[in-house]
XYZ file of C-alpha atoms in Angstrom:
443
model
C 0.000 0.000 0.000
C 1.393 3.404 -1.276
C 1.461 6.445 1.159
C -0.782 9.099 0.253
C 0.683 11.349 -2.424
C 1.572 15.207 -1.973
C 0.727 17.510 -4.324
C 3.164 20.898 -4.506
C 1.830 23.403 -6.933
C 4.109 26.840 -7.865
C 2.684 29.930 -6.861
C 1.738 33.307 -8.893
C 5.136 35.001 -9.621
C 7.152 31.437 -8.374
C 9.635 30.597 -11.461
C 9.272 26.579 -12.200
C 12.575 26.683 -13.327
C 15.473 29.126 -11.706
C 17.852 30.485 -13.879
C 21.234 28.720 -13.129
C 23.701 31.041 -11.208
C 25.564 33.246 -13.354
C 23.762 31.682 -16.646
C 22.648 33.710 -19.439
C 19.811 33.561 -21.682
C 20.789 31.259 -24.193
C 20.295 33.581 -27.788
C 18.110 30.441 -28.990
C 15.756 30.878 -26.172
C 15.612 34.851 -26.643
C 15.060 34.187 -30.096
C 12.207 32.279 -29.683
C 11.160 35.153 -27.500
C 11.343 37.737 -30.022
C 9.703 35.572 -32.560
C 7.155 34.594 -30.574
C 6.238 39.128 -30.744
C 2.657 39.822 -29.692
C 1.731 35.920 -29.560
C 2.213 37.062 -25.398
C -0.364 40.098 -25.473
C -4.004 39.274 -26.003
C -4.912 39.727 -29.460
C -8.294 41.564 -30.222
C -9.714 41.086 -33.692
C -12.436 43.603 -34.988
C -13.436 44.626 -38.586
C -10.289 46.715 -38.882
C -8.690 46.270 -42.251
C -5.555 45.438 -40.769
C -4.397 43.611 -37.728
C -0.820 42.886 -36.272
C 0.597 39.512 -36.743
C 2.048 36.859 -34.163
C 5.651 38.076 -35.499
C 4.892 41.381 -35.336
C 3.936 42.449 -38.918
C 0.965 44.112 -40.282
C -1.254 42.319 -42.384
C -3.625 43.360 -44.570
C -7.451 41.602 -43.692
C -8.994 43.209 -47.045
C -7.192 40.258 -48.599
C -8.965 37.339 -47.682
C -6.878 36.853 -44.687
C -9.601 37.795 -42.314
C -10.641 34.229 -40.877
C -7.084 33.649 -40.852
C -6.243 36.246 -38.659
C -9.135 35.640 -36.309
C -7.657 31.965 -35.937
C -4.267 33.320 -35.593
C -5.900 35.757 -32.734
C -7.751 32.515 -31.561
C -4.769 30.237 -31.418
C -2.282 32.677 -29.240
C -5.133 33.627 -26.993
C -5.002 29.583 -26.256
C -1.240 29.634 -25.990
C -1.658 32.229 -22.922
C -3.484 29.385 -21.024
C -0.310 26.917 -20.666
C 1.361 28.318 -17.456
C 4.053 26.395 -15.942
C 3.536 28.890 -12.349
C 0.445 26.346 -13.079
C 2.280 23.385 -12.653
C 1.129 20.762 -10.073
C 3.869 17.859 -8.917
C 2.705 14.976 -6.973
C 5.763 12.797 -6.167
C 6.067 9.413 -6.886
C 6.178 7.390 -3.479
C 8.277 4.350 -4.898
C 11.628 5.044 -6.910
C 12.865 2.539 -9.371
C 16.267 1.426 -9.676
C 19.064 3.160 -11.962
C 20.362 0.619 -15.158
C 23.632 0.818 -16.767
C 23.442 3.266 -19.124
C 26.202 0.899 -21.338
C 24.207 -1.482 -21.219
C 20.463 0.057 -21.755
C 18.566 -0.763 -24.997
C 17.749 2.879 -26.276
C 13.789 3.804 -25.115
C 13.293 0.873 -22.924
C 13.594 1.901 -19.473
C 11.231 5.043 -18.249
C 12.077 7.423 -15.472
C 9.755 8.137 -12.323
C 7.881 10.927 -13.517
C 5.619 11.957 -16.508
C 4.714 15.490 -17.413
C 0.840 15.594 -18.687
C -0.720 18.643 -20.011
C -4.758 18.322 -21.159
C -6.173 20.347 -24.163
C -9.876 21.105 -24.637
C -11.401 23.338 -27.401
C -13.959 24.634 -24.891
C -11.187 25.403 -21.651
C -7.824 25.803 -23.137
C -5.049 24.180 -21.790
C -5.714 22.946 -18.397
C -2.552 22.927 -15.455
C 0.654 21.317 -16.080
C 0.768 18.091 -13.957
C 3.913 16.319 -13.239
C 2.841 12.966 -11.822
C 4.675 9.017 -11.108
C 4.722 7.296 -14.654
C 1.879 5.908 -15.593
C -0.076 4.462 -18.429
C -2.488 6.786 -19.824
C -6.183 6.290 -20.222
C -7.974 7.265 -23.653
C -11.125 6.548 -24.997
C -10.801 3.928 -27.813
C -12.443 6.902 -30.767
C -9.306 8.868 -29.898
C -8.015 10.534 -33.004
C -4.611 9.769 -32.145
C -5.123 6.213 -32.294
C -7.085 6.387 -35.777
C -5.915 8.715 -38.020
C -2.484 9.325 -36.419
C -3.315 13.118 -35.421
C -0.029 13.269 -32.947
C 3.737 14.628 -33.338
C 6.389 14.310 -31.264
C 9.799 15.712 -30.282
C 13.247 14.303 -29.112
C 16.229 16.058 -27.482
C 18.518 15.100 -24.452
C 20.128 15.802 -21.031
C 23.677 15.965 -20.677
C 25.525 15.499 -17.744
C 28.643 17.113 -17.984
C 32.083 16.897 -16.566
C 31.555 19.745 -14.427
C 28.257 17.788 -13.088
C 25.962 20.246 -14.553
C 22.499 18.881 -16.362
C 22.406 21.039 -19.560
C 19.861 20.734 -22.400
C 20.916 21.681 -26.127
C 19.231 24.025 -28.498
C 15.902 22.941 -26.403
C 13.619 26.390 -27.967
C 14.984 24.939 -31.805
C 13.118 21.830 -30.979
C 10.200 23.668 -29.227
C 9.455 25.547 -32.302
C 9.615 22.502 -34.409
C 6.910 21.061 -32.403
C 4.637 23.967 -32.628
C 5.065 24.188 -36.481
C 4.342 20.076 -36.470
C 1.247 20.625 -34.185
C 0.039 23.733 -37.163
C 0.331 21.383 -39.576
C -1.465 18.425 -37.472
C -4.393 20.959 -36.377
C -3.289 20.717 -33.256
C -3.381 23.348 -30.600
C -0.744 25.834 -29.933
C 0.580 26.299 -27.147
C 3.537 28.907 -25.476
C 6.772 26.958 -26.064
C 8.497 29.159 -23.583
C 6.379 27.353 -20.867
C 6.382 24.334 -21.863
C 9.918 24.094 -22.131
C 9.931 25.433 -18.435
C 7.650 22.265 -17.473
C 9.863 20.117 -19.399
C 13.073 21.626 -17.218
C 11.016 21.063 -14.027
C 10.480 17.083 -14.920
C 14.197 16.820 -16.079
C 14.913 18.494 -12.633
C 12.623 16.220 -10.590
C 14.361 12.940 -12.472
C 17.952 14.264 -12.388
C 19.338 11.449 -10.805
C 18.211 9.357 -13.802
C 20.743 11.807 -16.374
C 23.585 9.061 -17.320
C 26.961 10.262 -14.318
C 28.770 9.495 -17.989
C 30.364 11.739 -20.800
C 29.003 8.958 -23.536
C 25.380 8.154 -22.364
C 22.270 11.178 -21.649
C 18.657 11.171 -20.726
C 16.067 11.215 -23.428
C 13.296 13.241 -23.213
C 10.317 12.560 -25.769
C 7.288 15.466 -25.996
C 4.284 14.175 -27.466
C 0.866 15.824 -28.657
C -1.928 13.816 -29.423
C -5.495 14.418 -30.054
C -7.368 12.628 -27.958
C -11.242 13.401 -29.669
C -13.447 10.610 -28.727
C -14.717 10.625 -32.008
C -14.352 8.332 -35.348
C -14.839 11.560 -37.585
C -12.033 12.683 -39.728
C -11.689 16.022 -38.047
C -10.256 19.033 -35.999
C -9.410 17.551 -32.666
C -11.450 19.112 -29.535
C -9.432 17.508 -27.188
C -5.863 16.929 -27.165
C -2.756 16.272 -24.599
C 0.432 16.793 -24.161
C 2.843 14.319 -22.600
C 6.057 14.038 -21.754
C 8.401 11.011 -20.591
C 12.236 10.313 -20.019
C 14.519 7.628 -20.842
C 17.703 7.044 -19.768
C 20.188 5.861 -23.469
C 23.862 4.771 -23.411
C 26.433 5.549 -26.115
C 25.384 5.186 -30.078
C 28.583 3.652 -30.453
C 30.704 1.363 -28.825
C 33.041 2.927 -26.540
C 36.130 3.443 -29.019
C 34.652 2.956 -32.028
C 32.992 5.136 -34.964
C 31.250 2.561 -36.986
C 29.836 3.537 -40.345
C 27.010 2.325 -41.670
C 25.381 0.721 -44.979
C 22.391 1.960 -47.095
C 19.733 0.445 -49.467
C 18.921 2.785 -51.872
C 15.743 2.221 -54.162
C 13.013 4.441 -55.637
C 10.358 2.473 -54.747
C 9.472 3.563 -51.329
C 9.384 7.597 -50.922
C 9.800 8.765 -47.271
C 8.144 12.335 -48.002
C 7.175 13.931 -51.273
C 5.884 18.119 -52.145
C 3.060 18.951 -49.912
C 2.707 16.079 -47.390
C 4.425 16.241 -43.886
C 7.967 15.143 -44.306
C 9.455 18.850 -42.584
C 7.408 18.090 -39.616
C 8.135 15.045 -36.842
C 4.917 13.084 -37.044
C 5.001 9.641 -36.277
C 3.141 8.488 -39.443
C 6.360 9.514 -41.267
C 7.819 6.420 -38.991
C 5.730 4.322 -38.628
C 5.569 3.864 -42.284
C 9.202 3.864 -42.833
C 9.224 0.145 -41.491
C 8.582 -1.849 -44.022
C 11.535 -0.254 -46.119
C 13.876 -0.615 -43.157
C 13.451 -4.307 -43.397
C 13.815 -4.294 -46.607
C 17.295 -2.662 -46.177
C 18.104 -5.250 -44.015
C 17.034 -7.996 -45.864
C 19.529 -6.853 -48.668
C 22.691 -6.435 -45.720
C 21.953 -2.833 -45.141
C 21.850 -1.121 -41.999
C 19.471 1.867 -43.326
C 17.566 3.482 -46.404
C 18.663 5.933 -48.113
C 15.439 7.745 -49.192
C 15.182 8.888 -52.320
C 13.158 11.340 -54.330
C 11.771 11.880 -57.469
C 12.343 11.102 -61.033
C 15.983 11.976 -60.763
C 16.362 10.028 -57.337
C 17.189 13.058 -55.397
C 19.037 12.272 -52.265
C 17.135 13.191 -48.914
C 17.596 11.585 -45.929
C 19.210 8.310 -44.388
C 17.041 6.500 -42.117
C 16.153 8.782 -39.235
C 18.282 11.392 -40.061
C 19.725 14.116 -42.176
C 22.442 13.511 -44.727
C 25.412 15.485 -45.291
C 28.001 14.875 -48.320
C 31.477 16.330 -47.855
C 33.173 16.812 -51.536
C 34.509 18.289 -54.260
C 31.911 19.747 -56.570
C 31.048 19.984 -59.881
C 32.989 23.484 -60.375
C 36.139 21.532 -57.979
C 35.090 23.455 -54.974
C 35.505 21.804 -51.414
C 31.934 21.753 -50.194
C 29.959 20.522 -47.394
C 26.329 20.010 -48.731
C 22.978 18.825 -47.298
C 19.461 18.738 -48.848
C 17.838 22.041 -48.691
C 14.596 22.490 -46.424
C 12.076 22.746 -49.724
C 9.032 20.608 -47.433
C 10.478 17.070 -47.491
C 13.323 17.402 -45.094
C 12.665 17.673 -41.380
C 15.084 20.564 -40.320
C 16.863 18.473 -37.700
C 18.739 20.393 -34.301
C 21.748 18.861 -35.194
C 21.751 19.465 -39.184
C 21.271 23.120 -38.554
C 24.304 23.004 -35.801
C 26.354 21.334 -38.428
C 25.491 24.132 -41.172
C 26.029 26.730 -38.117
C 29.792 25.444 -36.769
C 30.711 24.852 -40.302
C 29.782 28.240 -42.002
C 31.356 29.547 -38.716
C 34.769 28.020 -39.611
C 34.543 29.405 -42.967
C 36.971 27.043 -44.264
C 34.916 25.259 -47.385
C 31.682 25.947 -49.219
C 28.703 24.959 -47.058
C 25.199 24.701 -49.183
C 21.804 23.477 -48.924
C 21.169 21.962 -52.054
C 19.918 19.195 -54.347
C 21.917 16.124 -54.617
C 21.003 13.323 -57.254
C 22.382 9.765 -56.727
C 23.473 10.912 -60.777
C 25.526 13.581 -59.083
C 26.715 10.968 -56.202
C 27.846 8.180 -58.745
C 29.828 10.349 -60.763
C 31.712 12.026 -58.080
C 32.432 8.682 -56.811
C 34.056 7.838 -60.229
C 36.135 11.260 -60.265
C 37.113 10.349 -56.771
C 35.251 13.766 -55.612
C 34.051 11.962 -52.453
C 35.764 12.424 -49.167
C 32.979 11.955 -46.388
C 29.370 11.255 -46.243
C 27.363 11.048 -42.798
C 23.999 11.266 -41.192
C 23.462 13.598 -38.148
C 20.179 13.034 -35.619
C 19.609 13.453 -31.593
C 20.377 9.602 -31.148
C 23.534 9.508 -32.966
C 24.930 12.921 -33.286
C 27.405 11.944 -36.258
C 26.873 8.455 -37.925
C 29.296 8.058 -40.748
C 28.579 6.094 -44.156
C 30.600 3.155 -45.908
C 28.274 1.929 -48.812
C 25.692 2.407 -50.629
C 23.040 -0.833 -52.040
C 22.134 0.952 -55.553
C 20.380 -0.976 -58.515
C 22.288 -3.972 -57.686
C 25.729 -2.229 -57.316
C 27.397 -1.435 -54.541
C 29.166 2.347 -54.423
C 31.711 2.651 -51.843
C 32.127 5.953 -49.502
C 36.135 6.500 -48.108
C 34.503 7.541 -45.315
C 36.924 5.858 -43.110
C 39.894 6.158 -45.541
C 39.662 9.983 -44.742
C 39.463 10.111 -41.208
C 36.394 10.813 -41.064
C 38.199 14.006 -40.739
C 35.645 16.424 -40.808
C 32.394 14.149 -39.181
C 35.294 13.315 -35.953
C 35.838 17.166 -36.352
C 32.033 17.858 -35.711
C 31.069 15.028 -33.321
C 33.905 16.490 -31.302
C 33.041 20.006 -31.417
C 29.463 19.341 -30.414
C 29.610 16.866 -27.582
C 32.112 19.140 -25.657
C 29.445 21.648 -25.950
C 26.851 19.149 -24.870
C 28.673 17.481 -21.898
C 30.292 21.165 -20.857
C 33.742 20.747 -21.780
C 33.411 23.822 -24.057
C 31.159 26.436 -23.035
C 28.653 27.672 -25.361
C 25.390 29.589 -25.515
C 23.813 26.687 -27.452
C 22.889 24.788 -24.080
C 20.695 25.240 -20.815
C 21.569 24.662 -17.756
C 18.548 22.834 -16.018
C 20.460 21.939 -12.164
């Protein structure tokens, strides 16, 4: 029999989360500040013929933008109702034991506490709730369940050498999530405070963050719409959950093993229009088949491809970068531009940003054919190709499975100089050893 549970609940004016002594406002988090503009002042629509935007900008209502507007007005006036000085936290009573974070399978093993946040067309956002893990309870017409009208999110706690818990480039994956939950019809909701619940629950669990410079603690947001209806609709209901898992090292310790892909046109991850720039689990779920596929044929992933001329896209889970010499013999660092098909990863955009920092190559977003891939490879052009994602940081690639052929990478050969260069640079950022204004510090 479990003691009774207490309930603590922060205050008007009590800060969920302090600021960490002598820490700054990281510029990620004040620019999600500034971008979010007037989305923090109640919005007031009338029949004027122009009406301020969320960013700040005036638009014009007299063309045809009106009903957009007033949702626009609607939607941020429902952001103002998720508080975290809200936030209830009942304690769990009964604390599980720690695994080996060597030895954990990734997203197997859950921490004590769950953060839950319920959505309702009629009330707004209700309080925050930070409560032991549990299994939730839906009704079996949930949207979610049917028509896959969810998203999700992943980043990670770092412990660092200095035994600090940091987060990194949290408000980049905050405003991915609202975009996703836009695009899902989903509510909005103010990232800044729900990134402030999310630092409360990592705070509450920090025992569970990995005492290790190779392992972290995984922390998954999900939205889901939760209408009790079968109707192919708007959800009225919705919720927002979020739970931790402790993951060890993608790699052996020691070793930087590249990987294999399968390349064929047959299966399209994303295509012009659908939902392949947001992180919907749809986009996963039906990447499954292909996987196997891959592995059937002694791959370790897909390499997705697109289009007539098999544009190259993404590997797996994550993004794809090709290190080379280009067509015009220019040393270039390239990756698949963000045209709707590519979801604009955290770490792909702090690739592009230490790289074009450096200044030492070209770096581009642009369209790579496998035509543009096999030809290089024949002009020895090729130096490095590699995947970047939350789970793995850097992954380098070896080969590539393509109409029966296999096309080597010297990956390895070269280093991988410049993907050793990068996965250096950005875990001493993540686990402290360099400071930088790229991370949080949540305890």
């Amino acid at each position: 029999m479990q003691s009774p549970r207490t309930s603590i609940s922060l205050r008007e004016g009590q800060s969920a989360v302090p600021p960490p002594r002598g820490a700054a406002a990281s510029p990620d988090l004040a620019a999600a500040r500034s971008a979010e503009g007037l989305g923090h002042i109640g919005l007031v629509l009338r029949s004027a013929p122009a009406i301020l935007s969320a960013a700040g900008t005036m638009k014009d209502c007299n063309n045809g933008c009106l009903e957009e507007c007033a949702r626009e007005a609607r939607s941020h006036a429902v952001m103002r109702t998720l508080k975290a000085k809200d936030l209830i936290i009942t304690p769990a009573t009964t604390l599980k034991e720690k695994p080996d974070p060597d030895n954990v399978v990734f997203g197997t093993v859950f921490t004590d506490h769950m953060l839950t946040i319920e959505w309702s067309s009629e009330s707004g956002w209700e309080k925050p709730h930070i409560k032991p893990f549990q299994n939730l309870s839906l009704h079996p017409g949930s949207s979610a369940l049917h028509y896959a009208v969810e998203l999700f999110e992943g980043l990670k706690a770092f412990r660092g050498v200095d035994n600090k818990i940091r987060l990194f480039r949290p408000s980049l994956n905050m405003d991915r999530m609202h975009r996703s939950a836009l695009r899902a019809t989903l509510p909005g909701f103010d990232k800044e405070e729900l990134m402030e619940c999310i630092q409360q629950l990592v705070k509450l669990d920090q025992e569970w963050v990995p005492y290790s410079t190779s392992a972290s603690l995984y922390i998954r947001p999900t939205l889901i719409g939760t209408e009790p209806s079968l109707g192919v609709k708007k959800p009225t209901k919705a919720m927002i959950f979020v739970i931790l898992s402790p993951v060890g090292p993608y790699f052996s310790k020691g070793t930087f093993k590249p990987v294999s892909l399968w390349a064929n046109p047959k299966f399209v991850r994303a295509w012009k229009g659908g939902t392949g720039d947001c992180k919907m689990g749809g986009n996963y779920g039906s990447s499954l088949l292909a996987q196997y596929e891959a592995l059937d044929n002694g791959c370790q992933q897909v390499l997705w491809l697109y289009g007539e001329d098999n544009q190259i896209t993404e590997v797996g889970t994550m993004n794809l970068f090709l290190y080379w010499i280009n067509e015009d013999g220019e040393e270039e660092l390239a990756t698949p531009p963000l045209d709707g098909i590519i979801l604009p990863g955290v770490t792909r955009q702090s690739v592009l940003d230490l790289a074009r920092k450096w200044d030492e190559f070209k770096v581009s977003e642009r369209h790579l054919t496998m035509g543009d891939l096999t030809t290089a490879l024949e002009q020895s052009r090729v130096k490095e190709m590699f995947g970047t994602g939350t789970a793995c940081v850097i992954c380098p690639v070896s080969d590539i499975l393509y109409k029966g052929e296999t096309l080597h990478i010297p990956c390895m050969e070269n280093g991988p100089k410049l993907a050793s260069r990068i996965l250096g640079k950005l875990t001493d950022i993540q686990y402290g050893r360099e400071e930088s204004d790229w991370t949080i510090i949540v305890s």
